[in-house]
XYZ file of C-alpha atoms in Angstrom:
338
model
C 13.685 -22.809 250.604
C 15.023 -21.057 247.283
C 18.439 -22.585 246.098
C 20.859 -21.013 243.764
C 19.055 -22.891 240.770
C 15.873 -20.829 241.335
C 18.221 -17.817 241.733
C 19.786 -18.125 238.542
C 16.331 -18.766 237.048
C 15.028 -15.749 238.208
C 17.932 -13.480 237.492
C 18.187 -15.366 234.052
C 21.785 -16.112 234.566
C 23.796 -19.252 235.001
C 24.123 -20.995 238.079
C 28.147 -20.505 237.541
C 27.187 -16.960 237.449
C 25.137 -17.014 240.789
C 27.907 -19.074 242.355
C 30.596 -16.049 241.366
C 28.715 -13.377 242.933
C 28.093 -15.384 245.692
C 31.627 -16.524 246.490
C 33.578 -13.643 244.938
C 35.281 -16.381 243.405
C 35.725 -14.677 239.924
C 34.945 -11.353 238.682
C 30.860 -10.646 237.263
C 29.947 -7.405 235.364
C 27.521 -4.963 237.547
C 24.468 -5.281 235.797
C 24.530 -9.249 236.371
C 25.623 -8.898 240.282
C 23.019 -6.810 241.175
C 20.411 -9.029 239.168
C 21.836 -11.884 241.297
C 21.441 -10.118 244.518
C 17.745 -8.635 243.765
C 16.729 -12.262 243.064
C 18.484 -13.140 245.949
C 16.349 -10.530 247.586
C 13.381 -11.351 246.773
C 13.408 -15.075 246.804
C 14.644 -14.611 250.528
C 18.029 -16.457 249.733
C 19.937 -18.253 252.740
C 23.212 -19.975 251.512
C 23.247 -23.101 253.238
C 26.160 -22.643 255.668
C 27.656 -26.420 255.502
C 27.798 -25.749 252.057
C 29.683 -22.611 252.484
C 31.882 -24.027 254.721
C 32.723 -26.646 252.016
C 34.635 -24.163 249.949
C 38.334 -25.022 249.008
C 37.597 -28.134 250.865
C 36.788 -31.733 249.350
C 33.384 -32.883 249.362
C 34.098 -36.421 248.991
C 32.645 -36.232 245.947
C 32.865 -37.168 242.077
C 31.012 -37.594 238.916
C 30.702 -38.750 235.082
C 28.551 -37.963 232.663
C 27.516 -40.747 229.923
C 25.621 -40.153 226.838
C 23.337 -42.862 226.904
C 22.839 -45.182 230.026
C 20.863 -47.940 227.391
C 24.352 -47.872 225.107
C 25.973 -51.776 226.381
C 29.176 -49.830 225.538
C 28.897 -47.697 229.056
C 28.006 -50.557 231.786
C 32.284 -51.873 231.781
C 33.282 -47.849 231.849
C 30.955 -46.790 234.671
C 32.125 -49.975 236.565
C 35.592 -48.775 235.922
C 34.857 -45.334 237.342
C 32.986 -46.525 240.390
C 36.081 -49.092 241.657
C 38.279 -46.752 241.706
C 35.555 -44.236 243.261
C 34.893 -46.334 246.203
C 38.835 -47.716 246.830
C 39.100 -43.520 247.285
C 36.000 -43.267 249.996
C 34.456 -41.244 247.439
C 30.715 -41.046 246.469
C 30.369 -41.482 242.778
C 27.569 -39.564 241.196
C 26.238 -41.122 237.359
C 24.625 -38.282 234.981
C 22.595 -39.675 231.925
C 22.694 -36.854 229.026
C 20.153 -39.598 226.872
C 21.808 -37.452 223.857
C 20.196 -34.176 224.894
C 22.320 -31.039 225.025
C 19.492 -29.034 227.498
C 20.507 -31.805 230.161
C 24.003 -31.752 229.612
C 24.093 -27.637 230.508
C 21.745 -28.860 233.271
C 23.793 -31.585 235.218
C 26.506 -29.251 234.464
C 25.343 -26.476 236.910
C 24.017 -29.598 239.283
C 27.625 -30.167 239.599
C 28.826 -27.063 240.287
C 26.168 -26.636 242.713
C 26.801 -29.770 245.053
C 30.620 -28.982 244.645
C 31.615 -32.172 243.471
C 35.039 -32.601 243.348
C 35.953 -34.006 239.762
C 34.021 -34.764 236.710
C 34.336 -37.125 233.961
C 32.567 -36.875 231.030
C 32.242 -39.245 228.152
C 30.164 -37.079 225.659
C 32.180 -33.961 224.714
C 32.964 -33.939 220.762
C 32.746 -30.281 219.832
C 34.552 -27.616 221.111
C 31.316 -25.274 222.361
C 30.455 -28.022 224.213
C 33.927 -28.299 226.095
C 33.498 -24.517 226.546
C 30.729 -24.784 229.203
C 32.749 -27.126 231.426
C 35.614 -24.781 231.158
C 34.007 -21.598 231.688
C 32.120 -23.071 235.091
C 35.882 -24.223 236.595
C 35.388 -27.567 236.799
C 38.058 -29.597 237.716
C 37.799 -32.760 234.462
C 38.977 -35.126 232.519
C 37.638 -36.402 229.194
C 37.399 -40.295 228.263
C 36.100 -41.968 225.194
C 35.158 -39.079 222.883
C 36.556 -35.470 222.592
C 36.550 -32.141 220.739
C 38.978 -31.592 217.277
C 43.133 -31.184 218.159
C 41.769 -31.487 222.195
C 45.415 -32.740 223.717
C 44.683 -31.894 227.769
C 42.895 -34.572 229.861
C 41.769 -37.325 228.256
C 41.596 -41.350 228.264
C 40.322 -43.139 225.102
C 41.034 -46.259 222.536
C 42.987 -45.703 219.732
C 40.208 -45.872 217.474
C 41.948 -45.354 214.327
C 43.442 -48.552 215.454
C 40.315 -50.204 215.809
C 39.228 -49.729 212.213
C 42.696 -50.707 210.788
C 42.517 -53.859 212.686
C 38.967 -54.659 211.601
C 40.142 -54.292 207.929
C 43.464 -56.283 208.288
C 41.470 -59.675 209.435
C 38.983 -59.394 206.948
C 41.388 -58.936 203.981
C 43.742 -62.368 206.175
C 40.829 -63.642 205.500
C 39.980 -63.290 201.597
C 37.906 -60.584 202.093
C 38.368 -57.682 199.477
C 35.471 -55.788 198.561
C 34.499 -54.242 201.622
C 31.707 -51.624 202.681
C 31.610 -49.700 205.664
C 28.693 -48.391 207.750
C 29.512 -45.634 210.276
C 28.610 -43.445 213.067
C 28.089 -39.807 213.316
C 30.887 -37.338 211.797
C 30.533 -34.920 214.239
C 31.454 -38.079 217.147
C 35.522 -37.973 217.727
C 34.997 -41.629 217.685
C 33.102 -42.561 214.592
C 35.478 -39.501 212.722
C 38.529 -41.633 213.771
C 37.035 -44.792 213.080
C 36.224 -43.620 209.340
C 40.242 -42.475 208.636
C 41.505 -45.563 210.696
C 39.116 -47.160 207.693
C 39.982 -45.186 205.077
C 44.130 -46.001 206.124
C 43.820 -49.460 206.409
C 42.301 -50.467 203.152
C 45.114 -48.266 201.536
C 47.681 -50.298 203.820
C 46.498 -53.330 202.188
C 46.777 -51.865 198.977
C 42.274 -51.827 198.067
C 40.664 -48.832 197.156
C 37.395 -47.490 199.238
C 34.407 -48.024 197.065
C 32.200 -44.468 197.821
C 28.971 -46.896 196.761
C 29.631 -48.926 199.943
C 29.972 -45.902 202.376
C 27.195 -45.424 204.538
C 27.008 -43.094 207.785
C 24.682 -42.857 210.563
C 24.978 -43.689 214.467
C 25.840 -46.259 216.840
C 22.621 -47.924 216.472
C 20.803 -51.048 215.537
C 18.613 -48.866 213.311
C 21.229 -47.526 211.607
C 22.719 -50.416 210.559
C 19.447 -52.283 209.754
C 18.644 -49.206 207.437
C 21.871 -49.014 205.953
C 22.189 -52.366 205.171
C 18.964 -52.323 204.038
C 19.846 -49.725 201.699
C 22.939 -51.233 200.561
C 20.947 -54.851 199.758
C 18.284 -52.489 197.274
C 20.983 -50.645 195.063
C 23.783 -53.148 194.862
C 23.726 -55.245 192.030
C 26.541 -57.407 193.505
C 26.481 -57.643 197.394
C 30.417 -57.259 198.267
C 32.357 -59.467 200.050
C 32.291 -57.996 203.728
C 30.545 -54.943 206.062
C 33.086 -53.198 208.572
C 30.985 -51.786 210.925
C 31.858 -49.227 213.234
C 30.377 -50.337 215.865
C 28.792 -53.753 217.254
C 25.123 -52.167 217.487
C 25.760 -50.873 213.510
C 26.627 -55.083 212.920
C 23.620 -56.043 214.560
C 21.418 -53.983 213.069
C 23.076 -55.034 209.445
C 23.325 -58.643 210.173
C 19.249 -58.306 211.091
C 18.699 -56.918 207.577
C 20.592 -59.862 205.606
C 18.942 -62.528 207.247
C 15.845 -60.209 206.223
C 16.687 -60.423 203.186
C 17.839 -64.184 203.072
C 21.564 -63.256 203.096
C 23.518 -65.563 205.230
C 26.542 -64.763 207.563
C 29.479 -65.371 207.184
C 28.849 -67.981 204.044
C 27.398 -65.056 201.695
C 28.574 -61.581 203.453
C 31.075 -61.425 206.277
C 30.725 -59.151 209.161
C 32.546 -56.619 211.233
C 31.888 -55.080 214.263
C 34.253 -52.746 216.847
C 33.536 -52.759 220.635
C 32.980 -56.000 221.515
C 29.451 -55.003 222.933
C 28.911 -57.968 225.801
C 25.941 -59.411 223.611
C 28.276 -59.894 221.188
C 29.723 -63.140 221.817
C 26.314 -64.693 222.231
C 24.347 -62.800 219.203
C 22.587 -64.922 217.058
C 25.528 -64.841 214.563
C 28.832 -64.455 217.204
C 29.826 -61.482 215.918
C 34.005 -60.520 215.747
C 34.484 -57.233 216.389
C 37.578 -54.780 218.475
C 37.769 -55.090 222.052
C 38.132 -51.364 223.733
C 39.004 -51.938 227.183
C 36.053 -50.331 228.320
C 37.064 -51.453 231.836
C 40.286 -50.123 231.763
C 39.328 -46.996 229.984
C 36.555 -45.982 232.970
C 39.092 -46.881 235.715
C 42.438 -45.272 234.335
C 40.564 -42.370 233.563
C 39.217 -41.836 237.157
C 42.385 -42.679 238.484
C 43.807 -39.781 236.460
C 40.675 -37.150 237.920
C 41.947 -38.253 241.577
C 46.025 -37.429 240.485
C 44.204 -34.467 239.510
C 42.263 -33.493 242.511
C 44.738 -34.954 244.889
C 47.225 -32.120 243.067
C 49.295 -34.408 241.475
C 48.667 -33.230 237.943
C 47.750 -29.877 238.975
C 48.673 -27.749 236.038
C 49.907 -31.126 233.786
C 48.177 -32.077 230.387
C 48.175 -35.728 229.966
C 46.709 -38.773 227.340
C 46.160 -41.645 227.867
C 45.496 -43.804 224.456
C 44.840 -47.631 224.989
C 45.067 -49.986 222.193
C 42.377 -51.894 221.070
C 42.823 -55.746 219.926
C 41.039 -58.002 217.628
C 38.145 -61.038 218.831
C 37.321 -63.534 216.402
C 34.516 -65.254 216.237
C 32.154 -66.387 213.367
C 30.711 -63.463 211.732
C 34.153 -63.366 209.646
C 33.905 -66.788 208.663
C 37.460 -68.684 209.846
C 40.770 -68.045 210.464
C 41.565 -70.916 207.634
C 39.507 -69.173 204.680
C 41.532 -69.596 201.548
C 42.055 -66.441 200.129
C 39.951 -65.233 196.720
């Protein structure tokens, strides 16, 4: 039995498009509706009446879309999302993007297909990409990342916050020549992270060192590379890493001991997320908490004011702030200073 997917396939249009013509929900130029209806034509089309009769009614129905299921930073979020899902006798539908854009556009039309009824997606940084949500009518709301001067629906950390924290126990704790090893740019999150760096070693009066500025991804590899990096062309290691994230610090702490470097007694270390492996690493790493919990449940909280018509209409935030865990990657809270 065709479906609208192998419509849209055929007609080489989007399913959103298929869905217009279909429903006469919004309006679709002539050439495209009657490319739509001779696919529909010949792939002997039926629209499948329950579904039909779903329209402008709920389907009991949400989703979220994650960018990488194997991040640790997701499993507290999705948990978040799914409590709330099931107190609200709704099915809860996960969507793994595993970074790639091609399933992103994908799960999008799967979405739009089965009707869901919200949609929360964790993966939206640029603009383009917000664009093909918008343009299909789903009914959203953004948490943890999001495009440039984006003010509508979203839940996130304050991760300018997180950074200025990190930077404010390591110089408590003696700590003054400090590098930094980062995420992507183009990520809200590692973009924020970066300025809330740049800010706080102004606020305590240091100046960023551009030779000990690194930028990569939320990985172990990137911080084992980066580090690695930093070990070869430093003549003098400096006093501390602030990494943006607690993958980035395990990945650096893997390339000191590598290399014979100890932590904390020769380099101290930074992380932000407070990954759940990071309590137990091999070097207990301090790092940010996020609320990751709070940040997956308030946000799906804020889809159902949304569906429910609460919010119809209303633009909110939601920023949560982060707070510091220390533990012995930093050395102790008693350090003398230098």
């Amino acid at each position: 039995m065709a479906t609208m997917k192998d419509i849209s396939k055929n007609a080489k249009v989007s399913i959103a498009t298929v869905s217009a013509v279909i429903n006469k929900s919004s309006y679709v130029s002539q050439e495209l509706t009657e490319r739509v209806n001779q696919a529909i034509q010949e792939l002997n089309y039926r629209p499948n009446a329950f579904a039909r009769s779903l329209k402008g009614k709920s389907t009991k129905t949400v989703a979220a879309i994650v960018t990488d299921i194997e991040n640790p930073y997701y499993p507290a979020m999705i948990k978040g999302m799914d409590d709330v899902a099931i107190m609200n006798g709704f099915s809860f539908i996960l969507c793994n993007t595993a970074n790639d854009p091609k399933r992103f556009i994908n799960y999008l039309d799967l979405i739009l297909e089965k009707r869901v009824d919200g949609l929360l997606i964790s993966n939206i940084s640029l603009r383009e990409e917000l664009e093909q949500v918008e343009k299909r009518g789903l009914n959203y709301v953004l948490l943890n990342r999001k495009p440039p001067a984006y003010d509508k629906n979203y839940v996130g950390i304050n991760n300018h916050l997180t950074s200025e924290l990190s930077v404010k126990h390591l110089v408590t704790l003696g700590y003054r020549n400090i590098a930094y090893i980062g995420g992507d740019l183009k990520i809200s999150t590692a973009h924020e992270r970066w300025e809330g760096f740049q800010y706080g070693m102004t606020e305590q009066g240091l100046e960023v060192n551009a030779s000990l500025v690194f930028h990569g991804d939320y990985t172990i590899e990137s911080g084992y590379k980066h580090a690695k990096k930093m070990i070869s062309v430093q003549k003098r290691l400096p006093d501390a890493i602030c990494a943006a994230s607690d993958m980035i610090a395990f990945g650096a702490i893997k390339a000191l001991r590598e290399s014979s470097i100890r932590v904390p007694e020769d380099i101290a270390v930074m992380g932000n997320d407070n990954n759940p492996y990071s309590e137990n690493f091999i070097v207990p790493l301090s790092t940010i908490d996020h609320l990751k919990y709070d940040m997956g449940k308030m946000a799906m909280e804020s889809l159902f004011e949304r569906i429910e018509g609460k919010e119809r209409g209303i633009d909110r935030q939601i920023i949560l702030n982060p707070s510091l865990v220390a533990r012995v990657s930093c050395g102790w809270l008693n350090r003398s200073k230098d």
